[in-house]
């Protein structure tokens, strides 16, 4: 078709508005606020919740539109959420262009998966590329994840997905044939073995460049705990320097884009409380392949309130994991362990750091379970790395702890990362006592984690929960079962109120 | 557990903040904006995207949290989106309570469905009740919908879901044994037979209380079109009065809460472009059962750019629909029709109303396809309602149109609904001409709909597209194929720019 009338100066596909930083934290989601009656919304027919393409120079993002009906946003303005502002790298007064995004072609591949088509390598790449580009809304992400769970992923599909997730991000490489790594499947408070394992393994001359995550829904991630003892936000060049110098590091992985699709998908999986086997394998292995690892120990706590709830589920997961790992040249080993109660005593960044330091310094009162678990996992890594025969790794790990070499190595790693620190101490503490005498019968991992979060962890580094009892311990009436640590009186009060209405968090069985 | 220390005045589970109307349109989604450092966020550990329970008096909603990092929101304020404000029925300065919502128990039933469990009646009721209560986020809704598509719904499950959707809303009842209804599966622009059918059927003394929807993604819904001719937002009592007096009505269904879950689910299905058979049946029938209908004609346009794309798909849908309808005592009949091109000439509220009026007034130039389709559907309804033998309904319908009784009935219905109106005329028009001679080979329903929306439909009632050709028409070079109607020069320009880069919208094949 062509116009029969006079030529009109029709606008191109995009409109321009002045960018304004609105100061709204929406987490990962990019949001743009425009006036409902602004020329762009009117001419484009945009309505709230439309997904729009925003461009500023070379950068572009997809943002969700909300519309202002008051003078909160002017007619010539596009007000942006923090995530949108940062990703577009804007200064106040910059101009951005706004247009309809291209239609999301890869969505037809998601629909195909729903109706039973296989996810080929090409399909995986198309979907994951769009996911990383921020083109999928929560609705799309949730549909993809659900489709992969309702019709379980075939081995070939897990391989395709893992490869696509690796290819869509950065990759690290190391000057070593054997690059060790360790991963814990989450869900167990206080399971902070990483700093101990890295110290043992690196002290023995092996290479273990460990990237860890911060807490998302838990009271502490390994990066949060480690940060109370040393800086963890290192640039890639600095990470390489630390690892070359010390053989190992314990840094935050968020600064490097290893399998960025994983971070996006995991958030939605968590909201659905849905962890299908195939997705878990692709998630773990894509991060490890991208990190350049060659040998991997997977720590799998099994218990009724842990992520993996039975030995059978753990076994099934292991079979798939070994096969996919092998296809990518990674030697993997799954170590299952007791997931019925928290590990160590502290829950919260500084409190967990105290446990780590006690084990590394071989203190008399160091938590035995944390020490034993770290030794078991480090031993398995030593065997996997070829430094010890099968069955002798744990003894070597224990020796390396006991002779102080691991503690010395840990201090050197901390110094190399920017200088060792002393974990902060909480300002407010309050013991919670058992209402009856008896034996500790059950500890609810999820409720203990929530108590620590209400007390302020992980933002308040010193906040959290210090457990005084383990399963099976005999207690008398009024004996403190745990102590709540907080930095603000309000947070302490709120945690105590929660404890008050959840007495079954630590269950004492009368005899 | 109990405190061993001094008794603290711990806050209860809820916090109180002053409500403020922020003037942000987020469509259906309830959003609350709080300062990131306000006492509530700090003590509760709330982060952006948390789902919070807001209460004001007897009302409560679940809202998504966004956090302000500037003085946009004060520390003692909770600023609300329009949807949240309206649903809580607030005035400025009101106090609302904010707390964690109860955990979403029915989500385990969704997970169960993902892993292959049947949706029982109890499960359907639990899920749908939570959906209607606004407890499901987009992530949860999308997972539920995908799970129902990836493992197709069994007949029993469709029944359970339909029943739950009916029970979760209001129901209408009528003083008639036979209550007729008609539903069109969307996707075909200009398919505005409803006002004609209702007029014919009511003129014959049958009962047809028709509730219609407004456009969500299309350039016009039946309610939008009807509103250019008469008021459509009637209270339930007024609807009953109109139907008792005239036998029929054509009103907006949004004021009555018939199967409110359907409106929530459809929005997500649309974002996924996913219409599974079971969901479509539950969606259509739950609305009709709630509306008190006993006899239903389903208008199913079939074509490559329509919602149902093959006769085979239409047949499969019919079988399921008949079975479920019968279980609820509804006699249903599916009428398939040509879905390869728009119906009538106008696309947009007033332009479609012009077509409707031309058919009702038996104008010489009235669009033949709209007339034929209305007669076919009305004829089928007359037969279904027992007023005519099989095969003779269409003739009776045509006669009722031709003798002016349908037009008279339509005028009386409009008067009963509040007074007849004349559809508005557009201020700006621009013809689009064919670039070559030949025959009209294809018309893209979706692109024509988009053109009409860019021109301002449905908000601008007079805006839209007027088609001058049908499939198979011979055209000469430069002949106008359609005219764009708009109320604002900017909207006209934008529509023309879109037409310019989409010449294949109306395809002319050279010979």
mmCIF file of N, CA, C and O in Angstrom, chain B residues 262-322:
data_model
loop_
_atom_site.group_PDB
_atom_site.id
_atom_site.type_symbol
_atom_site.label_atom_id
_atom_site.label_comp_id
_atom_site.label_asym_id
_atom_site.label_seq_id
_atom_site.Cartn_x
_atom_site.Cartn_y
_atom_site.Cartn_z
ATOM 1 N N UNK B 262 -11.718 -16.180 35.358
ATOM 2 C CA UNK B 262 -11.485 -16.224 33.913
ATOM 3 C C UNK B 262 -10.744 -14.977 33.432
ATOM 4 O O UNK B 262 -9.793 -15.080 32.664
ATOM 5 N N UNK B 263 -11.161 -13.805 33.918
ATOM 6 C CA UNK B 263 -10.510 -12.561 33.486
ATOM 7 C C UNK B 263 -9.033 -12.554 33.885
ATOM 8 O O UNK B 263 -8.194 -12.015 33.177
ATOM 9 N N UNK B 264 -8.767 -13.140 35.040
ATOM 10 C CA UNK B 264 -7.381 -13.154 35.538
ATOM 11 C C UNK B 264 -6.529 -14.132 34.724
ATOM 12 O O UNK B 264 -5.415 -13.820 34.321
ATOM 13 N N UNK B 265 -7.075 -15.308 34.460
ATOM 14 C CA UNK B 265 -6.319 -16.334 33.731
ATOM 15 C C UNK B 265 -6.124 -15.935 32.261
ATOM 16 O O UNK B 265 -5.058 -16.158 31.688
ATOM 17 N N UNK B 266 -7.159 -15.354 31.659
ATOM 18 C CA UNK B 266 -7.103 -15.021 30.234
ATOM 19 C C UNK B 266 -5.975 -14.044 29.925
ATOM 20 O O UNK B 266 -5.309 -14.137 28.907
ATOM 21 N N UNK B 267 -5.751 -13.114 30.849
ATOM 22 C CA UNK B 267 -4.681 -12.131 30.654
ATOM 23 C C UNK B 267 -3.324 -12.820 30.508
ATOM 24 O O UNK B 267 -2.506 -12.471 29.659
ATOM 25 N N UNK B 268 -3.106 -13.845 31.326
ATOM 26 C CA UNK B 268 -1.823 -14.555 31.280
ATOM 27 C C UNK B 268 -1.769 -15.481 30.068
ATOM 28 O O UNK B 268 -0.738 -15.606 29.408
ATOM 29 N N UNK B 269 -2.897 -16.133 29.759
ATOM 30 C CA UNK B 269 -2.944 -16.975 28.561
ATOM 31 C C UNK B 269 -2.609 -16.162 27.320
ATOM 32 O O UNK B 269 -1.917 -16.626 26.417
ATOM 33 N N UNK B 270 -3.097 -14.920 27.306
ATOM 34 C CA UNK B 270 -2.846 -14.063 26.157
ATOM 35 C C UNK B 270 -1.360 -13.712 26.061
ATOM 36 O O UNK B 270 -0.782 -13.730 24.979
ATOM 37 N N UNK B 271 -0.743 -13.417 27.208
ATOM 38 C CA UNK B 271 0.691 -13.082 27.199
ATOM 39 C C UNK B 271 1.515 -14.276 26.721
ATOM 40 O O UNK B 271 2.581 -14.117 26.135
ATOM 41 N N UNK B 272 1.016 -15.487 26.963
ATOM 42 C CA UNK B 272 1.732 -16.691 26.539
ATOM 43 C C UNK B 272 1.292 -17.137 25.155
ATOM 44 O O UNK B 272 1.897 -18.032 24.571
ATOM 45 N N UNK B 273 0.229 -16.521 24.643
ATOM 46 C CA UNK B 273 -0.367 -16.946 23.384
ATOM 47 C C UNK B 273 -0.679 -18.441 23.457
ATOM 48 O O UNK B 273 -0.379 -19.206 22.556
ATOM 49 N N UNK B 274 -1.269 -18.820 24.571
ATOM 50 C CA UNK B 274 -1.511 -20.229 24.870
ATOM 51 C C UNK B 274 -2.989 -20.419 25.184
ATOM 52 O O UNK B 274 -3.488 -19.854 26.139
ATOM 53 N N UNK B 275 -3.676 -21.156 24.359
ATOM 54 C CA UNK B 275 -5.104 -21.408 24.561
ATOM 55 C C UNK B 275 -5.312 -22.896 24.506
ATOM 56 O O UNK B 275 -5.627 -23.438 23.459
ATOM 57 N N UNK B 276 -5.148 -23.589 25.611
ATOM 58 C CA UNK B 276 -5.367 -25.032 25.540
ATOM 59 C C UNK B 276 -6.866 -25.276 25.498
ATOM 60 O O UNK B 276 -7.662 -24.474 25.969
ATOM 61 N N UNK B 277 -7.231 -26.401 24.895
ATOM 62 C CA UNK B 277 -8.635 -26.730 24.696
ATOM 63 C C UNK B 277 -9.410 -26.726 26.020
ATOM 64 O O UNK B 277 -10.473 -26.123 26.121
ATOM 65 N N UNK B 278 -8.829 -27.390 27.022
ATOM 66 C CA UNK B 278 -9.515 -27.497 28.311
ATOM 67 C C UNK B 278 -9.743 -26.144 28.941
ATOM 68 O O UNK B 278 -10.822 -25.859 29.476
ATOM 69 N N UNK B 279 -8.735 -25.289 28.871
ATOM 70 C CA UNK B 279 -8.876 -23.962 29.463
ATOM 71 C C UNK B 279 -9.914 -23.133 28.719
ATOM 72 O O UNK B 279 -10.670 -22.384 29.321
ATOM 73 N N UNK B 280 -9.950 -23.284 27.380
ATOM 74 C CA UNK B 280 -10.911 -22.516 26.598
ATOM 75 C C UNK B 280 -12.332 -22.936 26.962
ATOM 76 O O UNK B 280 -13.215 -22.099 27.129
ATOM 77 N N UNK B 281 -12.534 -24.239 27.126
ATOM 78 C CA UNK B 281 -13.866 -24.732 27.484
ATOM 79 C C UNK B 281 -14.275 -24.217 28.860
ATOM 80 O O UNK B 281 -15.377 -23.699 29.051
ATOM 81 N N UNK B 282 -13.381 -24.333 29.837
ATOM 82 C CA UNK B 282 -13.698 -23.867 31.193
ATOM 83 C C UNK B 282 -13.955 -22.363 31.190
ATOM 84 O O UNK B 282 -14.851 -21.866 31.880
ATOM 85 N N UNK B 283 -13.179 -21.636 30.397
ATOM 86 C CA UNK B 283 -13.315 -20.181 30.327
ATOM 87 C C UNK B 283 -14.685 -19.787 29.791
ATOM 88 O O UNK B 283 -15.426 -19.028 30.412
ATOM 89 N N UNK B 284 -15.038 -20.331 28.631
ATOM 90 C CA UNK B 284 -16.300 -19.962 27.990
ATOM 91 C C UNK B 284 -17.491 -20.421 28.837
ATOM 92 O O UNK B 284 -18.392 -19.639 29.144
ATOM 93 N N UNK B 285 -17.476 -21.684 29.252
ATOM 94 C CA UNK B 285 -18.654 -22.228 29.930
ATOM 95 C C UNK B 285 -18.843 -21.665 31.333
ATOM 96 O O UNK B 285 -19.972 -21.470 31.779
ATOM 97 N N UNK B 286 -17.759 -21.382 32.051
ATOM 98 C CA UNK B 286 -17.936 -20.837 33.404
ATOM 99 C C UNK B 286 -18.666 -19.495 33.332
ATOM 100 O O UNK B 286 -19.538 -19.217 34.156
ATOM 101 N N UNK B 287 -18.344 -18.680 32.331
ATOM 102 C CA UNK B 287 -19.038 -17.397 32.171
ATOM 103 C C UNK B 287 -20.516 -17.606 31.867
ATOM 104 O O UNK B 287 -21.382 -16.890 32.359
ATOM 105 N N UNK B 288 -20.790 -18.590 31.011
ATOM 106 C CA UNK B 288 -22.161 -18.788 30.553
ATOM 107 C C UNK B 288 -23.030 -19.424 31.640
ATOM 108 O O UNK B 288 -24.200 -19.091 31.793
ATOM 109 N N UNK B 289 -22.436 -20.366 32.395
ATOM 110 C CA UNK B 289 -23.173 -20.979 33.507
ATOM 111 C C UNK B 289 -23.497 -19.901 34.537
ATOM 112 O O UNK B 289 -24.626 -19.802 35.031
ATOM 113 N N UNK B 290 -22.492 -19.070 34.845
ATOM 114 C CA UNK B 290 -22.698 -18.005 35.835
ATOM 115 C C UNK B 290 -23.742 -17.005 35.345
ATOM 116 O O UNK B 290 -24.467 -16.416 36.139
ATOM 117 N N UNK B 291 -23.827 -16.823 34.027
ATOM 118 C CA UNK B 291 -24.796 -15.871 33.470
ATOM 119 C C UNK B 291 -26.203 -16.456 33.425
ATOM 120 O O UNK B 291 -27.146 -15.779 33.025
ATOM 121 N N UNK B 292 -26.344 -17.727 33.830
ATOM 122 C CA UNK B 292 -27.669 -18.343 33.875
ATOM 123 C C UNK B 292 -28.182 -18.823 32.533
ATOM 124 O O UNK B 292 -29.383 -19.043 32.361
ATOM 125 N N UNK B 293 -27.284 -19.008 31.559
ATOM 126 C CA UNK B 293 -27.711 -19.435 30.224
ATOM 127 C C UNK B 293 -28.051 -20.921 30.204
ATOM 128 O O UNK B 293 -27.460 -21.714 30.925
ATOM 129 N N UNK B 294 -29.018 -21.292 29.349
ATOM 130 C CA UNK B 294 -29.395 -22.703 29.201
ATOM 131 C C UNK B 294 -29.086 -23.222 27.798
ATOM 132 O O UNK B 294 -28.947 -24.418 27.606
ATOM 133 N N UNK B 295 -29.003 -22.318 26.816
ATOM 134 C CA UNK B 295 -28.748 -22.706 25.439
ATOM 135 C C UNK B 295 -27.692 -21.771 24.854
ATOM 136 O O UNK B 295 -27.847 -20.554 24.942
ATOM 137 N N UNK B 296 -26.673 -22.353 24.249
ATOM 138 C CA UNK B 296 -25.532 -21.541 23.832
ATOM 139 C C UNK B 296 -25.082 -21.870 22.417
ATOM 140 O O UNK B 296 -24.870 -23.034 22.073
ATOM 141 N N UNK B 297 -24.918 -20.832 21.616
ATOM 142 C CA UNK B 297 -24.285 -20.980 20.303
ATOM 143 C C UNK B 297 -22.863 -20.444 20.406
ATOM 144 O O UNK B 297 -22.642 -19.330 20.901
ATOM 145 N N UNK B 298 -21.911 -21.250 19.957
ATOM 146 C CA UNK B 298 -20.519 -20.800 19.960
ATOM 147 C C UNK B 298 -20.085 -20.523 18.523
ATOM 148 O O UNK B 298 -20.084 -21.425 17.684
ATOM 149 N N UNK B 299 -19.733 -19.270 18.296
ATOM 150 C CA UNK B 299 -19.288 -18.827 16.961
ATOM 151 C C UNK B 299 -17.777 -19.015 16.886
ATOM 152 O O UNK B 299 -17.032 -18.388 17.634
ATOM 153 N N UNK B 300 -17.360 -19.892 15.982
ATOM 154 C CA UNK B 300 -15.942 -20.268 15.929
ATOM 155 C C UNK B 300 -15.367 -19.965 14.543
ATOM 156 O O UNK B 300 -15.439 -20.803 13.640
ATOM 157 N N UNK B 301 -14.777 -18.781 14.374
ATOM 158 C CA UNK B 301 -14.153 -18.484 13.076
ATOM 159 C C UNK B 301 -12.879 -19.318 12.923
ATOM 160 O O UNK B 301 -12.085 -19.412 13.851
ATOM 161 N N UNK B 302 -12.714 -19.928 11.764
ATOM 162 C CA UNK B 302 -11.539 -20.767 11.517
ATOM 163 C C UNK B 302 -10.735 -20.164 10.372
ATOM 164 O O UNK B 302 -11.282 -19.874 9.309
ATOM 165 N N UNK B 303 -9.453 -19.957 10.607
ATOM 166 C CA UNK B 303 -8.607 -19.395 9.555
ATOM 167 C C UNK B 303 -7.171 -19.280 10.036
ATOM 168 O O UNK B 303 -6.918 -19.362 11.230
ATOM 169 N N UNK B 304 -6.256 -19.062 9.092
ATOM 170 C CA UNK B 304 -4.828 -19.089 9.447
ATOM 171 C C UNK B 304 -4.415 -17.985 10.414
ATOM 172 O O UNK B 304 -3.467 -18.161 11.167
ATOM 173 N N UNK B 305 -5.111 -16.826 10.421
ATOM 174 C CA UNK B 305 -4.747 -15.793 11.388
ATOM 175 C C UNK B 305 -5.846 -15.608 12.435
ATOM 176 O O UNK B 305 -5.877 -14.623 13.155
ATOM 177 N N UNK B 306 -6.776 -16.568 12.543
ATOM 178 C CA UNK B 306 -7.804 -16.546 13.584
ATOM 179 C C UNK B 306 -7.315 -17.400 14.754
ATOM 180 O O UNK B 306 -6.257 -18.020 14.687
ATOM 181 N N UNK B 307 -8.094 -17.441 15.850
ATOM 182 C CA UNK B 307 -7.637 -18.169 17.023
ATOM 183 C C UNK B 307 -7.641 -19.676 16.789
ATOM 184 O O UNK B 307 -6.687 -20.364 17.147
ATOM 185 N N UNK B 308 -8.711 -20.200 16.166
ATOM 186 C CA UNK B 308 -8.755 -21.619 15.820
ATOM 187 C C UNK B 308 -8.364 -21.747 14.353
ATOM 188 O O UNK B 308 -8.957 -21.111 13.490
ATOM 189 N N UNK B 309 -7.343 -22.566 14.094
ATOM 190 C CA UNK B 309 -6.721 -22.499 12.768
ATOM 191 C C UNK B 309 -7.098 -23.609 11.810
ATOM 192 O O UNK B 309 -6.745 -23.562 10.646
ATOM 193 N N UNK B 310 -7.813 -24.652 12.281
ATOM 194 C CA UNK B 310 -8.222 -25.713 11.365
ATOM 195 C C UNK B 310 -9.568 -26.297 11.790
ATOM 196 O O UNK B 310 -9.963 -26.193 12.953
ATOM 197 N N UNK B 311 -10.247 -26.908 10.825
ATOM 198 C CA UNK B 311 -11.537 -27.535 11.104
ATOM 199 C C UNK B 311 -11.362 -28.651 12.118
ATOM 200 O O UNK B 311 -12.212 -28.862 12.987
ATOM 201 N N UNK B 312 -10.223 -29.337 12.028
ATOM 202 C CA UNK B 312 -9.923 -30.437 12.942
ATOM 203 C C UNK B 312 -9.885 -29.940 14.394
ATOM 204 O O UNK B 312 -10.463 -30.543 15.294
ATOM 205 N N UNK B 313 -9.194 -28.802 14.601
ATOM 206 C CA UNK B 313 -9.116 -28.228 15.937
ATOM 207 C C UNK B 313 -10.502 -27.803 16.403
ATOM 208 O O UNK B 313 -10.865 -27.974 17.574
ATOM 209 N N UNK B 314 -11.296 -27.269 15.476
ATOM 210 C CA UNK B 314 -12.651 -26.843 15.819
ATOM 211 C C UNK B 314 -13.499 -28.041 16.235
ATOM 212 O O UNK B 314 -14.267 -27.974 17.198
ATOM 213 N N UNK B 315 -13.351 -29.162 15.521
ATOM 214 C CA UNK B 315 -14.130 -30.369 15.839
ATOM 215 C C UNK B 315 -13.763 -30.907 17.222
ATOM 216 O O UNK B 315 -14.636 -31.277 18.013
ATOM 217 N N UNK B 316 -12.461 -30.955 17.509
ATOM 218 C CA UNK B 316 -12.007 -31.470 18.801
ATOM 219 C C UNK B 316 -12.555 -30.600 19.924
ATOM 220 O O UNK B 316 -13.039 -31.100 20.944
ATOM 221 N N UNK B 317 -12.505 -29.299 19.713
ATOM 222 C CA UNK B 317 -13.016 -28.375 20.717
ATOM 223 C C UNK B 317 -14.517 -28.593 20.932
ATOM 224 O O UNK B 317 -15.000 -28.594 22.065
ATOM 225 N N UNK B 318 -15.249 -28.826 19.847
ATOM 226 C CA UNK B 318 -16.705 -29.010 19.936
ATOM 227 C C UNK B 318 -17.056 -30.206 20.810
ATOM 228 O O UNK B 318 -17.944 -30.132 21.659
ATOM 229 N N UNK B 319 -16.355 -31.316 20.596
ATOM 230 C CA UNK B 319 -16.659 -32.544 21.343
ATOM 231 C C UNK B 319 -16.542 -32.286 22.844
ATOM 232 O O UNK B 319 -17.439 -32.610 23.633
ATOM 233 N N UNK B 320 -15.437 -31.684 23.243
ATOM 234 C CA UNK B 320 -15.219 -31.399 24.661
ATOM 235 C C UNK B 320 -16.232 -30.410 25.201
ATOM 236 O O UNK B 320 -16.772 -30.577 26.296
ATOM 237 N N UNK B 321 -16.519 -29.402 24.404
ATOM 238 C CA UNK B 321 -17.443 -28.357 24.840
ATOM 239 C C UNK B 321 -18.847 -28.909 25.061
ATOM 240 O O UNK B 321 -19.500 -28.603 26.051
ATOM 241 N N UNK B 322 -19.308 -29.757 24.132
ATOM 242 C CA UNK B 322 -20.652 -30.333 24.266
ATOM 243 C C UNK B 322 -20.750 -31.156 25.544
ATOM 244 O O UNK B 322 -21.735 -31.088 26.279
#
